[in-house]
PDB file of C-alpha atoms in Angstrom:
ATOM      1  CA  UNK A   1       0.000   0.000   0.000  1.00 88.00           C
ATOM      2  CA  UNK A   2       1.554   3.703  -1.047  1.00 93.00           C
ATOM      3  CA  UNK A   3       0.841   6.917   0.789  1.00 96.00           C
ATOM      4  CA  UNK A   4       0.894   9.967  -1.326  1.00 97.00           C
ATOM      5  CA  UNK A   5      -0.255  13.666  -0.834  1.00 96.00           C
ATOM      6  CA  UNK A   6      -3.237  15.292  -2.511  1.00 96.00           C
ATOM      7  CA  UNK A   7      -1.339  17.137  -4.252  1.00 96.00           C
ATOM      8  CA  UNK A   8       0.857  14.421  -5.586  1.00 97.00           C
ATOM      9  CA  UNK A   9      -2.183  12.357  -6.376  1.00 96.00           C
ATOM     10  CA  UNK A  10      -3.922  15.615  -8.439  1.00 96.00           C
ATOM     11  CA  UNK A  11      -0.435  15.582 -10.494  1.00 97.00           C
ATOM     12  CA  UNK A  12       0.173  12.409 -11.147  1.00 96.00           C
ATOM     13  CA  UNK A  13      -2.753  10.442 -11.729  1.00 96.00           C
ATOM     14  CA  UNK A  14      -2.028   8.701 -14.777  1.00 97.00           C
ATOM     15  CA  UNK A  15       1.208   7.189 -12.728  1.00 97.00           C
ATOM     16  CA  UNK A  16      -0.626   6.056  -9.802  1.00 96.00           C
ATOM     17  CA  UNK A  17      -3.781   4.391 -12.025  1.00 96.00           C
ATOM     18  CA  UNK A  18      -1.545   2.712 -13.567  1.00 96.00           C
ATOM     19  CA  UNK A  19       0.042   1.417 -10.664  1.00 96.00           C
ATOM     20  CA  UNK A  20      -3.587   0.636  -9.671  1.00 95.00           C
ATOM     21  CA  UNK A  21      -4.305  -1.583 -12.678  1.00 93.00           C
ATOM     22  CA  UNK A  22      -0.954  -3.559 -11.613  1.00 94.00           C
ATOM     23  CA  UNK A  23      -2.680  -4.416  -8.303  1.00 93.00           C
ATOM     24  CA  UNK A  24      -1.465  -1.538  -6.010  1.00 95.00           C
ATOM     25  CA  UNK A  25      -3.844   0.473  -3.579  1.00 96.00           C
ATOM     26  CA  UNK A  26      -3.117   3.877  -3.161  1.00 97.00           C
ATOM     27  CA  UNK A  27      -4.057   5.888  -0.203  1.00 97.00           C
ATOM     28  CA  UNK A  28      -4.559   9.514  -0.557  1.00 97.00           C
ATOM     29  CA  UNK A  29      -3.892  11.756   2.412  1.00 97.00           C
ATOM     30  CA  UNK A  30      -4.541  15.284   2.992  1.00 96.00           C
ATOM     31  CA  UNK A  31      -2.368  16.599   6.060  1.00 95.00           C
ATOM     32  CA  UNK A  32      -1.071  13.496   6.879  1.00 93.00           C
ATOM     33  CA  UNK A  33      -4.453  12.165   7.195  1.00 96.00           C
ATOM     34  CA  UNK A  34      -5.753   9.933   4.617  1.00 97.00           C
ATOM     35  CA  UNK A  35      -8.995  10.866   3.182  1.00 97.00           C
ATOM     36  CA  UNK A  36      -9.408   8.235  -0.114  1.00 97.00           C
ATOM     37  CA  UNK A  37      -8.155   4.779  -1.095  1.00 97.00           C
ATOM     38  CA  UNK A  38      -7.876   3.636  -4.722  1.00 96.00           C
ATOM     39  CA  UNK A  39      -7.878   0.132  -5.513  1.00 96.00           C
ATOM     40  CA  UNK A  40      -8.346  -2.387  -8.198  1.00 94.00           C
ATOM     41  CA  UNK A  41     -11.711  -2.923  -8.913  1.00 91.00           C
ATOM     42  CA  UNK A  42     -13.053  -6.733  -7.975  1.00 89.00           C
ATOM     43  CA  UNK A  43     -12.933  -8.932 -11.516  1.00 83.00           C
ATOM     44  CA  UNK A  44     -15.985  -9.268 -13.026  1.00 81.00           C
ATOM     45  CA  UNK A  45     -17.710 -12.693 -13.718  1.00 76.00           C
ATOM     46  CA  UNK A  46     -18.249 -13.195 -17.120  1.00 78.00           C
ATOM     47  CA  UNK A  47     -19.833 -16.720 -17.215  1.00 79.00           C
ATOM     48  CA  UNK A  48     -23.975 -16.721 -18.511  1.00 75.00           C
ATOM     49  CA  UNK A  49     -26.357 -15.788 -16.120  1.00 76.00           C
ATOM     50  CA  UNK A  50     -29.455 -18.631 -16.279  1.00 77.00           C
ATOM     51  CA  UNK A  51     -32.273 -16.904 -17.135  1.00 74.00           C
ATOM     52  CA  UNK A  52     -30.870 -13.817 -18.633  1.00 71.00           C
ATOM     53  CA  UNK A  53     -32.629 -14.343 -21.811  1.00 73.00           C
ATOM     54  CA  UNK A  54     -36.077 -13.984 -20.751  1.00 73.00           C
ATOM     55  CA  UNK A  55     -38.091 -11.919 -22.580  1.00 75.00           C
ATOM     56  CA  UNK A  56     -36.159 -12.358 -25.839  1.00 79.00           C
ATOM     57  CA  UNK A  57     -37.165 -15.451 -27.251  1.00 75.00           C
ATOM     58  CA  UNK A  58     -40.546 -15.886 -29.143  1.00 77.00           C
ATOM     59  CA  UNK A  59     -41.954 -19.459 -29.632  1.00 76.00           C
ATOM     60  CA  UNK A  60     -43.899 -19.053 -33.229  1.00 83.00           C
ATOM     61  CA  UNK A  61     -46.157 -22.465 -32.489  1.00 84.00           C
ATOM     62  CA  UNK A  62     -47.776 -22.176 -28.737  1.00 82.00           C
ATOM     63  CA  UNK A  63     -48.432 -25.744 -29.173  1.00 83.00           C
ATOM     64  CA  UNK A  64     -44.419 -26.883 -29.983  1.00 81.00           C
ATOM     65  CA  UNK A  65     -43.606 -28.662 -26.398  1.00 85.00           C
ATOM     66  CA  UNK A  66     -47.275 -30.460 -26.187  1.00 89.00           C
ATOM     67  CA  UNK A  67     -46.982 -34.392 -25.769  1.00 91.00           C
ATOM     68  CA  UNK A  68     -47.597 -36.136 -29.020  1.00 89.00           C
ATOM     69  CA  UNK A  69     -50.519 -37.875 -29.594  1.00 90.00           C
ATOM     70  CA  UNK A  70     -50.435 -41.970 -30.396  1.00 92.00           C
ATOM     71  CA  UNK A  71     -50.513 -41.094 -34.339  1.00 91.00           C
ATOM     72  CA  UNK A  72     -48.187 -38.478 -34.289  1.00 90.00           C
ATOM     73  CA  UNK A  73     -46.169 -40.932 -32.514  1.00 90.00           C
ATOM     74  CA  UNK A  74     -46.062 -43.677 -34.722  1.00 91.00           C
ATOM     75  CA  UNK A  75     -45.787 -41.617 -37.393  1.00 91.00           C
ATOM     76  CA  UNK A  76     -42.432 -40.516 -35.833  1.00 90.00           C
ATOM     77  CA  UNK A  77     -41.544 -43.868 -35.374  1.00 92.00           C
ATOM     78  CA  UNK A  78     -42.298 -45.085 -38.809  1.00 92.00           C
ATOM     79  CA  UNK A  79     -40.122 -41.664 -39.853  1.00 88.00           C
ATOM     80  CA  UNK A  80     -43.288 -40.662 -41.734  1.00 80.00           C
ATOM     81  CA  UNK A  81     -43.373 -36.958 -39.112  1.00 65.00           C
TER      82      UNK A  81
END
């Protein structure tokens, strides 16, 4: 963890963000008092959500995941369907 001043912090930002991105936290102080923290930011989780694509599918038949019935069945079974 580094201490810097305000006004080290105000001119060299780009330094210390990219110290930052390398894993550092920075502590800002003011007075010898520190008054803000930077720190990575947590990684985010970029696996699929289940469920996130609700809304956005449209089913064209209402009547596509009904059981079959006994001739649709054989006919399926025949390979006639």
């Amino acid at each position: 963890m580094t201490t810097v001043s305000a006004a080290y912090a105000k001119a060299n930002l780009p330094k210390l963000l990219r110290d930052v991105v390398k894993g550092k936290t920075i502590v800002i102080s003011r007075y010898k008092k520190p008054i803000a923290v930077i720190s990575p930011a947590p990684a985010e989780d970029r696996r699929p959500r289940f469920g996130t694509g609700k809304g956005r599918v449209r089913l064209i038949d209402p009547h596509a995941f009904d059981a079959m019935t006994d001739e649709e069945a054989d006919a399926f079974v025949e390979g006639r369907y």
